[in-house]
mmCIF file of C-alpha atoms in Angstrom:
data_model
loop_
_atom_site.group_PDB
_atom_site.id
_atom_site.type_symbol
_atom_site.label_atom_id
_atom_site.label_comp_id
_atom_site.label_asym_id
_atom_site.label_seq_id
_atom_site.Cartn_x
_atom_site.Cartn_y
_atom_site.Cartn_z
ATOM 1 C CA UNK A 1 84.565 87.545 114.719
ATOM 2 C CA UNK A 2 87.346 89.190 112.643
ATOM 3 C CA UNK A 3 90.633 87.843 113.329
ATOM 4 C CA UNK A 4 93.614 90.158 113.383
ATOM 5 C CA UNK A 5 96.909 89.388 111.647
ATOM 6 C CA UNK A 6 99.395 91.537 112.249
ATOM 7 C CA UNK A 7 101.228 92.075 109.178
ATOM 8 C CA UNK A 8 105.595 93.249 109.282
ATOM 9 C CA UNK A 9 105.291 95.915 107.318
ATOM 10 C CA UNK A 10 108.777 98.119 106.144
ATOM 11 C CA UNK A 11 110.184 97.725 110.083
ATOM 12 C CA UNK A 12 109.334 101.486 110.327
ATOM 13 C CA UNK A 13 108.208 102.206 113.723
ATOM 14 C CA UNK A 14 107.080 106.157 115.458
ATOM 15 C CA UNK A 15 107.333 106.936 119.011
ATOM 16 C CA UNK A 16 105.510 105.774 121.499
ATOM 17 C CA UNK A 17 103.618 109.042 121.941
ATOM 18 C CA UNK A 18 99.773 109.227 120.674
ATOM 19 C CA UNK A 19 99.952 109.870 116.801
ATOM 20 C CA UNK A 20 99.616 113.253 115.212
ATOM 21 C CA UNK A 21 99.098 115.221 118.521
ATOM 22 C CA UNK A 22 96.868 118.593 118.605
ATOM 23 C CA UNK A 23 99.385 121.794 117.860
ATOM 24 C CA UNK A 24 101.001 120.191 115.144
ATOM 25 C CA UNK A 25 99.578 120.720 111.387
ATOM 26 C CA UNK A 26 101.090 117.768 109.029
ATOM 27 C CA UNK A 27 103.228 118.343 106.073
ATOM 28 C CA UNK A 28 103.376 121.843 107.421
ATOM 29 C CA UNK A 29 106.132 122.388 104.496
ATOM 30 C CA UNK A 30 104.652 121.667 101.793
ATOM 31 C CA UNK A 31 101.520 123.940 101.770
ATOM 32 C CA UNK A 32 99.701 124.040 98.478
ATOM 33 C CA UNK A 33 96.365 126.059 99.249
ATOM 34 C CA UNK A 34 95.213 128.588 101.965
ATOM 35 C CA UNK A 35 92.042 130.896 100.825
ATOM 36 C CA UNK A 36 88.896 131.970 102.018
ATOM 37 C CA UNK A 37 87.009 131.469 98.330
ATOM 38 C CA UNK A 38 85.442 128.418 97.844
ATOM 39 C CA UNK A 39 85.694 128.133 94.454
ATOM 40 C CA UNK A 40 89.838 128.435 94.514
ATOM 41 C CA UNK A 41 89.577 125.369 97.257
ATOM 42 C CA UNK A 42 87.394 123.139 94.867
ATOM 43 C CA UNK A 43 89.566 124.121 91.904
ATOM 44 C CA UNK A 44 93.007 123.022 93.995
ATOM 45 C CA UNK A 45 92.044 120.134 96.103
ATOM 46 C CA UNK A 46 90.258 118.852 92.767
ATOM 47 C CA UNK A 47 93.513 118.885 91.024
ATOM 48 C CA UNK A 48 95.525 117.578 93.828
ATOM 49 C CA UNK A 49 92.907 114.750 95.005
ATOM 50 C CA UNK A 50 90.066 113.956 92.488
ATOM 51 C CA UNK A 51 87.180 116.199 90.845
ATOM 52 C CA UNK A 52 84.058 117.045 93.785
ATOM 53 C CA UNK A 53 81.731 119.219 94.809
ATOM 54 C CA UNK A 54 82.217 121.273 97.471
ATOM 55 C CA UNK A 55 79.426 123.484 99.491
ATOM 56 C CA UNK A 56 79.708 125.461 102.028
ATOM 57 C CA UNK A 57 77.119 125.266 104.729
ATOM 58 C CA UNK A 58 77.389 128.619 106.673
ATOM 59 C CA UNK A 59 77.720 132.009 104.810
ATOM 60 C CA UNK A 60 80.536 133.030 106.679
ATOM 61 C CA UNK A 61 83.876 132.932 104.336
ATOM 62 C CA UNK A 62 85.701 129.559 104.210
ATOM 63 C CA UNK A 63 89.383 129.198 106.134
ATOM 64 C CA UNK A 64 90.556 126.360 103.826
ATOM 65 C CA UNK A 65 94.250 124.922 104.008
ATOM 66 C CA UNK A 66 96.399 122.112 102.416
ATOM 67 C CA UNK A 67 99.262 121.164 102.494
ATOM 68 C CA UNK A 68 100.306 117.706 100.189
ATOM 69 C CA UNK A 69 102.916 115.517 99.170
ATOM 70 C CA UNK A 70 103.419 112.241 96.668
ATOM 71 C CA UNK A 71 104.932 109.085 98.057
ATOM 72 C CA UNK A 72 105.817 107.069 95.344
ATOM 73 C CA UNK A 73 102.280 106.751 93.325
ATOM 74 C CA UNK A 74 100.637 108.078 96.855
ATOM 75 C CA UNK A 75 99.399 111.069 97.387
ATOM 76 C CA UNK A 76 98.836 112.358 101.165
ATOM 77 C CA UNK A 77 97.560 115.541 102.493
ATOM 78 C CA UNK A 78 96.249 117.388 105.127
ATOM 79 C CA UNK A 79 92.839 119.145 104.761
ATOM 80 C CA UNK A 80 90.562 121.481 106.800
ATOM 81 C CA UNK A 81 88.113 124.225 105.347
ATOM 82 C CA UNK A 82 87.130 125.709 108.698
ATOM 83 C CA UNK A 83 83.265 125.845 108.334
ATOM 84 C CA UNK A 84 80.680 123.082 108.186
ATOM 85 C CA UNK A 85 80.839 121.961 104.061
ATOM 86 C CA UNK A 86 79.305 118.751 101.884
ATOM 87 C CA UNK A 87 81.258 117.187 100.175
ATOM 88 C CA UNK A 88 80.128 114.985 96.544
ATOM 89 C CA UNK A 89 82.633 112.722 95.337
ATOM 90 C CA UNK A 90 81.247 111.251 92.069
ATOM 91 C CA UNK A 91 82.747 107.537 91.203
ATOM 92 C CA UNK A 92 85.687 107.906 89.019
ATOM 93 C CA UNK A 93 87.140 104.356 88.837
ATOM 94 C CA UNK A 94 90.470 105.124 89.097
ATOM 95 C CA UNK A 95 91.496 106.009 92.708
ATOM 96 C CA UNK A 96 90.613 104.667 96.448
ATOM 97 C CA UNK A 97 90.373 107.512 98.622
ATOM 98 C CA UNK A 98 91.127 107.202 102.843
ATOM 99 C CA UNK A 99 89.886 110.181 105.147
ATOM 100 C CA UNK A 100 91.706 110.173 108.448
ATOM 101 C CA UNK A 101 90.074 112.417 111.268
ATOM 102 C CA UNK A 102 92.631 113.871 112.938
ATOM 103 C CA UNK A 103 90.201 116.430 114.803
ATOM 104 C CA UNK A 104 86.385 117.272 114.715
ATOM 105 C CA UNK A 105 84.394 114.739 112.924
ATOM 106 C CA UNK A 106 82.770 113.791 109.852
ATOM 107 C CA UNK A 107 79.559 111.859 108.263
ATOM 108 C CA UNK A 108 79.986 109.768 104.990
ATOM 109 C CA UNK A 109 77.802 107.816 103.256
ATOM 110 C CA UNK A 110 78.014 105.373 99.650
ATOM 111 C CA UNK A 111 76.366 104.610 96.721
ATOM 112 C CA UNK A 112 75.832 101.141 97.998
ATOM 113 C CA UNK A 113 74.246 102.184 101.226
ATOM 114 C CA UNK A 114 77.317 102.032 103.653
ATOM 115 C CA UNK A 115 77.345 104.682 106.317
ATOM 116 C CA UNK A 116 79.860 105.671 108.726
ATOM 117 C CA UNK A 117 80.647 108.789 111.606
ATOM 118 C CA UNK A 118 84.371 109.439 112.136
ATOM 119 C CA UNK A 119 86.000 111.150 115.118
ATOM 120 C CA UNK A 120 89.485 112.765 115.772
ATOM 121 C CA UNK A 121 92.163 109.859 115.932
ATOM 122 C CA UNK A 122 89.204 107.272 116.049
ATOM 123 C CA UNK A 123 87.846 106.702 112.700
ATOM 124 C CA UNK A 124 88.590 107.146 108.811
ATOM 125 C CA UNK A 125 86.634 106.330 105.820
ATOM 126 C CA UNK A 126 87.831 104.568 102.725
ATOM 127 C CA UNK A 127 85.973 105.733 99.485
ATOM 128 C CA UNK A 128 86.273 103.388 96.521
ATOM 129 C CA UNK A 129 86.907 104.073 92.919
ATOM 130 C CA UNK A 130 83.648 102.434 91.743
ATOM 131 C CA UNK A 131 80.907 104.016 94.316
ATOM 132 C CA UNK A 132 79.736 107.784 95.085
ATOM 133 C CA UNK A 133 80.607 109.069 98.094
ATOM 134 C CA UNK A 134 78.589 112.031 99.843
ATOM 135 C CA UNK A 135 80.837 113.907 103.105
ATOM 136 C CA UNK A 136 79.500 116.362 105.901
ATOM 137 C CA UNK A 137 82.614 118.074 107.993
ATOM 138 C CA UNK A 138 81.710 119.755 111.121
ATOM 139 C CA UNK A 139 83.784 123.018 111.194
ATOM 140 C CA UNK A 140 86.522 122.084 113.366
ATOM 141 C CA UNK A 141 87.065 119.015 111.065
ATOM 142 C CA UNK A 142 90.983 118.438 110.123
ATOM 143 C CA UNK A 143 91.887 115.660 108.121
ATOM 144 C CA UNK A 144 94.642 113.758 106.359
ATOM 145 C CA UNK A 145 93.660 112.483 102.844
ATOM 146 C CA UNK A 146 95.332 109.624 100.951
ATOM 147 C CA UNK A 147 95.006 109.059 97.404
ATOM 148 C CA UNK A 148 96.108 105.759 96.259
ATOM 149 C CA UNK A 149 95.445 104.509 92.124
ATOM 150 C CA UNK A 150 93.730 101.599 91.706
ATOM 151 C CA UNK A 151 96.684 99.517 90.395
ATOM 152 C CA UNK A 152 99.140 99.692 92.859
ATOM 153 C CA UNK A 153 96.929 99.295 95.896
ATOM 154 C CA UNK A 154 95.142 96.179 93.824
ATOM 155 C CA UNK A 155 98.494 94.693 93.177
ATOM 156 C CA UNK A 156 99.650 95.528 96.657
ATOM 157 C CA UNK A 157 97.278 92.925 97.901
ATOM 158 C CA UNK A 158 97.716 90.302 95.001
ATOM 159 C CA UNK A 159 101.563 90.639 96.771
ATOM 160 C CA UNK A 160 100.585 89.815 100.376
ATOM 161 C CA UNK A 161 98.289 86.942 98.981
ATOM 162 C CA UNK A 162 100.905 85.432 96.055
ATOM 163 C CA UNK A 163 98.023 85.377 93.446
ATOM 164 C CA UNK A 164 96.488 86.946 91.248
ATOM 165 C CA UNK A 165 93.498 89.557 92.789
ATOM 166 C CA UNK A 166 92.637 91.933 89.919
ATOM 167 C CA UNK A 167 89.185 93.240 90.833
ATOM 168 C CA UNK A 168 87.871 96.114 92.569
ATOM 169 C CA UNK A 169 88.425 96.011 96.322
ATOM 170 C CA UNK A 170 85.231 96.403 98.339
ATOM 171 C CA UNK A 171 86.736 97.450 101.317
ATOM 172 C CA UNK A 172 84.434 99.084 104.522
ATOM 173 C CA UNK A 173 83.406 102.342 104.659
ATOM 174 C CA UNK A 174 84.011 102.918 108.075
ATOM 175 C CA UNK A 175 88.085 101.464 109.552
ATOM 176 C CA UNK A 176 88.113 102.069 113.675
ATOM 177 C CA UNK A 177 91.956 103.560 114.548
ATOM 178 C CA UNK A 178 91.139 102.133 118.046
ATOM 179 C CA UNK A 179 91.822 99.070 117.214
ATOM 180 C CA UNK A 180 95.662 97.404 117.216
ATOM 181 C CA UNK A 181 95.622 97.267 113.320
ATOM 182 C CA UNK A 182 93.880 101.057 113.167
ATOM 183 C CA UNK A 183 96.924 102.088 115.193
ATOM 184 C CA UNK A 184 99.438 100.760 113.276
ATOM 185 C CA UNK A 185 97.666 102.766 110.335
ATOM 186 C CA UNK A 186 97.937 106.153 111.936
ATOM 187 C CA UNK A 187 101.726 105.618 112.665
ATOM 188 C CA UNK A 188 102.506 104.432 109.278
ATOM 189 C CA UNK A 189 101.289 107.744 108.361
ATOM 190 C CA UNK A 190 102.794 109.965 110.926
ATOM 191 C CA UNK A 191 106.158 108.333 110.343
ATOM 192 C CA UNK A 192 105.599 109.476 106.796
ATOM 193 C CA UNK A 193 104.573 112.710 106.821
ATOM 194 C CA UNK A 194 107.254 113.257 109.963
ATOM 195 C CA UNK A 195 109.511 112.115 106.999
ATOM 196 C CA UNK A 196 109.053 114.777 104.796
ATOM 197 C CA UNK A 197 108.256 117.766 107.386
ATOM 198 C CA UNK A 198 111.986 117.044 108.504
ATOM 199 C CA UNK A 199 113.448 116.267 105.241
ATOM 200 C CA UNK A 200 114.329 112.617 106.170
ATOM 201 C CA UNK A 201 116.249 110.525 104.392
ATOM 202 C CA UNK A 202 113.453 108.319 103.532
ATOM 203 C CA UNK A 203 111.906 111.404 100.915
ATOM 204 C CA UNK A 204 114.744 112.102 99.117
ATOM 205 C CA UNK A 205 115.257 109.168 96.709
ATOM 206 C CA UNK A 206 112.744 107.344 94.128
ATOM 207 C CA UNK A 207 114.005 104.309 95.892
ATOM 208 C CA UNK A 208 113.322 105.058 99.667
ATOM 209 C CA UNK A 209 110.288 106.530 98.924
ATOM 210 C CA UNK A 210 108.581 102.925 97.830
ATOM 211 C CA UNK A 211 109.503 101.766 101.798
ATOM 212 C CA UNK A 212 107.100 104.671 102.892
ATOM 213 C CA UNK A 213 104.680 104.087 100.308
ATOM 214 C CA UNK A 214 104.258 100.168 100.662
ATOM 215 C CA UNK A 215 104.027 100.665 104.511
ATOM 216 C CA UNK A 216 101.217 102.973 104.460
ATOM 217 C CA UNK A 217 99.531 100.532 101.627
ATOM 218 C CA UNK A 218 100.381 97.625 104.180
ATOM 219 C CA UNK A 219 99.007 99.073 106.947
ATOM 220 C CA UNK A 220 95.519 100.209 104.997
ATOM 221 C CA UNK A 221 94.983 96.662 104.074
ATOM 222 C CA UNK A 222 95.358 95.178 107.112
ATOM 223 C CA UNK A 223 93.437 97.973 109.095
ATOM 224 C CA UNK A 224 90.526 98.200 106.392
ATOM 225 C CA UNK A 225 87.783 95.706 106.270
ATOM 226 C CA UNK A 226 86.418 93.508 103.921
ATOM 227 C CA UNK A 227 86.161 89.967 101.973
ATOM 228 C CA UNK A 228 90.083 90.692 101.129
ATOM 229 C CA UNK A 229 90.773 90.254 105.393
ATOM 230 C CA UNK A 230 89.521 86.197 105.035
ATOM 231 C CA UNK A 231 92.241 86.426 102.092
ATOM 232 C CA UNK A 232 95.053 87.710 104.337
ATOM 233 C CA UNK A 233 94.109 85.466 107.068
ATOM 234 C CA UNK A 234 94.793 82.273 104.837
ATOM 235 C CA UNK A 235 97.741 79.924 105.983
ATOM 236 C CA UNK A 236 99.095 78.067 103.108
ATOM 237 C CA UNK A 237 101.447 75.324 103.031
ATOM 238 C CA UNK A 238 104.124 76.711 100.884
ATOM 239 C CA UNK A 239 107.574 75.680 99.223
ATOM 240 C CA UNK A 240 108.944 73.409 101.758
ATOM 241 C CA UNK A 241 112.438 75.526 101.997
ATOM 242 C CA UNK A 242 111.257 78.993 101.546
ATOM 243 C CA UNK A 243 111.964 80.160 104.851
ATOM 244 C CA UNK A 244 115.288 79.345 103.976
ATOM 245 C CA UNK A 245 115.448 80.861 100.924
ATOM 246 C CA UNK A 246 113.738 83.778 102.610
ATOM 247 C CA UNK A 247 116.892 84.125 104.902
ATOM 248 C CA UNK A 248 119.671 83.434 102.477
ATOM 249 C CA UNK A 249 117.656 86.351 100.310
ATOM 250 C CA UNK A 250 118.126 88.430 103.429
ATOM 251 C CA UNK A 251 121.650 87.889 103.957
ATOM 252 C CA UNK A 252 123.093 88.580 100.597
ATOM 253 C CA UNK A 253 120.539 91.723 99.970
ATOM 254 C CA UNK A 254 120.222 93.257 103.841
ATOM 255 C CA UNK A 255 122.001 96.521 102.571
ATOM 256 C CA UNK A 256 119.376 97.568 99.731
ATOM 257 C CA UNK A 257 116.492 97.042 102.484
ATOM 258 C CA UNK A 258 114.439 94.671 100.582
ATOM 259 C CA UNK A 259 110.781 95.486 101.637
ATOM 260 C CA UNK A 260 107.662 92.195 102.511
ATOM 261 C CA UNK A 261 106.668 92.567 98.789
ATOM 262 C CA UNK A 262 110.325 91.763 97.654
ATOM 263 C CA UNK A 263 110.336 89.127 100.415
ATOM 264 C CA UNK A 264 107.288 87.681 99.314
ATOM 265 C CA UNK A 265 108.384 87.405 95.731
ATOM 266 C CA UNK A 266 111.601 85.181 96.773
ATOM 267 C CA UNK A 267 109.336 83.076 98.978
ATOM 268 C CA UNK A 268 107.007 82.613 96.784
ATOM 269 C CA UNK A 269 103.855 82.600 99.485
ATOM 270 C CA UNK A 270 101.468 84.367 100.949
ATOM 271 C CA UNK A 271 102.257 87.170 104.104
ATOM 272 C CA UNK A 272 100.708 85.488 106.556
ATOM 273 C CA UNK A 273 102.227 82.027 105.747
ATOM 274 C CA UNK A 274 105.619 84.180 104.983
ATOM 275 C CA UNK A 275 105.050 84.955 108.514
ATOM 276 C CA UNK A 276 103.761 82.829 110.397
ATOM 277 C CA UNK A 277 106.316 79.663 109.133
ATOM 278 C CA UNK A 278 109.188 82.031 109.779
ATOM 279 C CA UNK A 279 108.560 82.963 113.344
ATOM 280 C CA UNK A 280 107.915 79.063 114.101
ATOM 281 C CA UNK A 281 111.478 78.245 112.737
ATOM 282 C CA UNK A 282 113.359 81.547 113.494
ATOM 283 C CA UNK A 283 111.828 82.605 116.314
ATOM 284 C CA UNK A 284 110.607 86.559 114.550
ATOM 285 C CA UNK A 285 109.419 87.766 111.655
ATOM 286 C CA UNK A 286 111.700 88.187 108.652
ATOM 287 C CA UNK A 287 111.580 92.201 109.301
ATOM 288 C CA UNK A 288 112.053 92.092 112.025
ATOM 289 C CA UNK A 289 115.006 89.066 111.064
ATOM 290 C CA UNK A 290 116.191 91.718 108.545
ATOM 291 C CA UNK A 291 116.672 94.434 111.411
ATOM 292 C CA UNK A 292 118.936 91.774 113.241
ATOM 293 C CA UNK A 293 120.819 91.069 110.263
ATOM 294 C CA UNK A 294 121.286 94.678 109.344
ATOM 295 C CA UNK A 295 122.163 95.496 113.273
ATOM 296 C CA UNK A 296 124.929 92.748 113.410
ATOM 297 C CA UNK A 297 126.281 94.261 110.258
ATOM 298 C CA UNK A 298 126.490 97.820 111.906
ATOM 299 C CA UNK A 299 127.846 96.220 115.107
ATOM 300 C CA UNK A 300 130.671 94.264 112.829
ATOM 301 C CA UNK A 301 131.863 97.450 111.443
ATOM 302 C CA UNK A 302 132.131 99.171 114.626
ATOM 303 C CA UNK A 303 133.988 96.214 115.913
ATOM 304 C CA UNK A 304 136.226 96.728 113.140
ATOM 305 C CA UNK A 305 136.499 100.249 112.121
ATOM 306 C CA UNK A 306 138.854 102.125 109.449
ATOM 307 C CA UNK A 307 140.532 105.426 110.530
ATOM 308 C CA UNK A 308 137.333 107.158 108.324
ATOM 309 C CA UNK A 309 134.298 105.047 110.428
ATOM 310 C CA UNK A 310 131.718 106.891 112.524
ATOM 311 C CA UNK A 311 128.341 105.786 113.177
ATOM 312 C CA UNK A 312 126.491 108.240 111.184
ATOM 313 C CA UNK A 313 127.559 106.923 108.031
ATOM 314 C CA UNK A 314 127.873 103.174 108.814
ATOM 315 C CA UNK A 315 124.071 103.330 110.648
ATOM 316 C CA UNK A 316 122.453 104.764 107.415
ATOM 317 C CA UNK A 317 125.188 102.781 104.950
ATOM 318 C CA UNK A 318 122.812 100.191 106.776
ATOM 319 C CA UNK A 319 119.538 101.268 106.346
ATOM 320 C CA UNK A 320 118.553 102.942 109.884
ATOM 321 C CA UNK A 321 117.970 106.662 108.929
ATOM 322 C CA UNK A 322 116.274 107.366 112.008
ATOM 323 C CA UNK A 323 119.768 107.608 114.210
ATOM 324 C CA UNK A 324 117.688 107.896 117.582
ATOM 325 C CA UNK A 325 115.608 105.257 116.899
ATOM 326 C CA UNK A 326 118.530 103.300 116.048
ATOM 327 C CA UNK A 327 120.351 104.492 118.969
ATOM 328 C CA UNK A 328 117.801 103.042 121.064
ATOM 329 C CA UNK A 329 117.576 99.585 119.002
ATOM 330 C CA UNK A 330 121.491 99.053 119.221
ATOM 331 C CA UNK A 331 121.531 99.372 123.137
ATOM 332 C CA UNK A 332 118.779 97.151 123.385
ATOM 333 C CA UNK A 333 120.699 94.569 121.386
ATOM 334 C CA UNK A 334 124.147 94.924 122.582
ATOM 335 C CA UNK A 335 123.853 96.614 125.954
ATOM 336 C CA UNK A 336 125.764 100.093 124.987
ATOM 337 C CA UNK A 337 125.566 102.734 122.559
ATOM 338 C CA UNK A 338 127.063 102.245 119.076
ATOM 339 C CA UNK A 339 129.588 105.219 119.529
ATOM 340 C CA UNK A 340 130.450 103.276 122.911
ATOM 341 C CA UNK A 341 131.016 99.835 120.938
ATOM 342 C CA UNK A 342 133.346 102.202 118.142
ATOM 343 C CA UNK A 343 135.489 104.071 120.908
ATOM 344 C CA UNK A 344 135.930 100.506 122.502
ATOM 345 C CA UNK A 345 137.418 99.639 119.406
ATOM 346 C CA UNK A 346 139.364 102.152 118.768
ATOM 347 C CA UNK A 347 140.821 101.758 122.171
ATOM 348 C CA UNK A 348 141.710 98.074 121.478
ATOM 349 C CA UNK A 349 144.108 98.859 118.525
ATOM 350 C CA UNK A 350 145.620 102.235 119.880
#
């Protein structure tokens, strides 16, 4: 039986509404191919993705679009050809591939014999580096496609573990987005393409942009199977004052929004022991200790405000770019609205 862990990733959380619903075409801005000629749609998703085969298997002229962006050293975009189409993805060794369904379905099989059939919001398919990959869309097939290089999704996971893993990752073919930890997956990646269809704050800088990128690498890890999972589920013992450490690290650094991998480092274990100590002695998980800190900090300077504060500036000064999401995470905490807490103050030294 495979045990879940549920892994803290960047403290990024989407609505509560289902995940990429139908009537809404991702990364809608940042179209980079729409043509009816198959050979034009090989040529571009080849040089965006990785070099394949593509054949169409109805005569009828193809209705291919994409539309693609790069987070950090990832590359995600959305993909339909509108007609049934093969797909041959030779083994390169240099990226890991995921197909999300987002509607209609597809068939994949590997070079080393794994098989798997994805539906709409239900199923992906990871493609490795080192194996061959053969695709079937259906026609109504839309899909979101992630490119990650071999090196940072490999060191990604030597990061959650604390060791060394340098080896090709033989993850599942088939990940089920039913599940809790598929879930979790398919927001990651809505929150990120959401991102950049509305110019968030979170695409605009080098620097923000590795909080998107190590979420969605988070979240493929723990969602994917594979011998790696018995890795992640591993409780070590650990430094004996690295939780600590952990939250003296997360007091004097709240403000530059360290991510779990920089957490990790200063800890000095694995996630899951990161994790799993600190909600035993502190009662959450250090994200979700790190949202606290950074919401008391917000709350401070609203207590406390110069002639120039407003909430805008002091909530993203802080980290929470997503002001209705923060909104709604303030007056949870504190029982009113931020700009209520500021006028309050303002009131008191009038």
């Amino acid at each position: 039986m495979r045990t879940h862990t549920r892994l803290e990733a960047d403290g990024l959380h989407s609505s509560a509404q289902e995940p990429f619903p139908d009537g809404v075409e991702p990364l809608r801005r940042f179209g980079r191919l729409h043509t009816r000629d198959v050979n034009e749609a090989q040529s571009v998703v080849s040089e965006v993705f990785e070099p394949h085969s593509l054949r169409p298997l109805e005569s009828t002229p193809l209705n291919a679009r994409m539309n693609a962006v790069q987070t950090g050293d990832v590359t995600i975009g959305y993909l339909t050809y509108g007609l049934p189409t093969r797909i041959r993805l030779p083994a390169n060794d240099r990226w890991y591939h995921v197909n999300v369904t987002l509607r209609g379905g597809s068939r994949v099989s590997r070079s080393d014999g794994a098989t798997a059939v994805t539906a709409g919001r239900r199923g992906a398919a990871i493609l490795l580096p080192h194996r061959e990959q053969r695709i079937h869309w259906d026609a109504d097939t839309e899909q979101l496609a992630i490119r990650i290089p071999r090196d940072p999704l490999e060191d990604h996971l030597a990061t959650l573990l604390n060791r060394s893993s340098r080896r090709s990752l033989d993850l599942d073919l088939a990940v089920d987005l039913t599940t809790p930890d598929g879930q979790s997956l398919l927001r990651a990646l809505e929150y990120t393409t959401t991102e950049w269809d509305t110019n968030g704050v979170l695409t605009r800088s080098a620097a923000a942009r590795r909080h998107l990128e190590q979420l969605v690498l988070t979240s493929l890890l723990m969602a994917a199977g594979g011998p790696h999972r018995q890795l992640l589920d591993e409780l070590g013992p650990g430094p004996a004052d690295f939780v600590a450490r952990t939250k003296e690290y997360i007091h004097e650094h709240a403000r530059s929004l360290p991510t779990l991998s920089d957490l990790l480092r200063v800890a000095g274990v694995s996630a899951r022991t990161l994790q799993t100590r600190f909600r035993e002695e502190v009662g959450v998980g250090p994200i979700q200790y790190l949202r606290e800190v950074r919401l008391r900090r917000v709350h401070e300077a609203l207590r406390h405000p110069t002639p120039e504060t407003n909430v805008t500036d002091v909530a993203i000064e802080w980290g929470f770019y997503h002001l209705g999401r923060f909104a709604d995470q303030y007056r949870q905490r504190y029982g009113e609205s931020p700009s209520a807490t500021l006028r309050r103050a303002r009131a008191r030294m009038a």
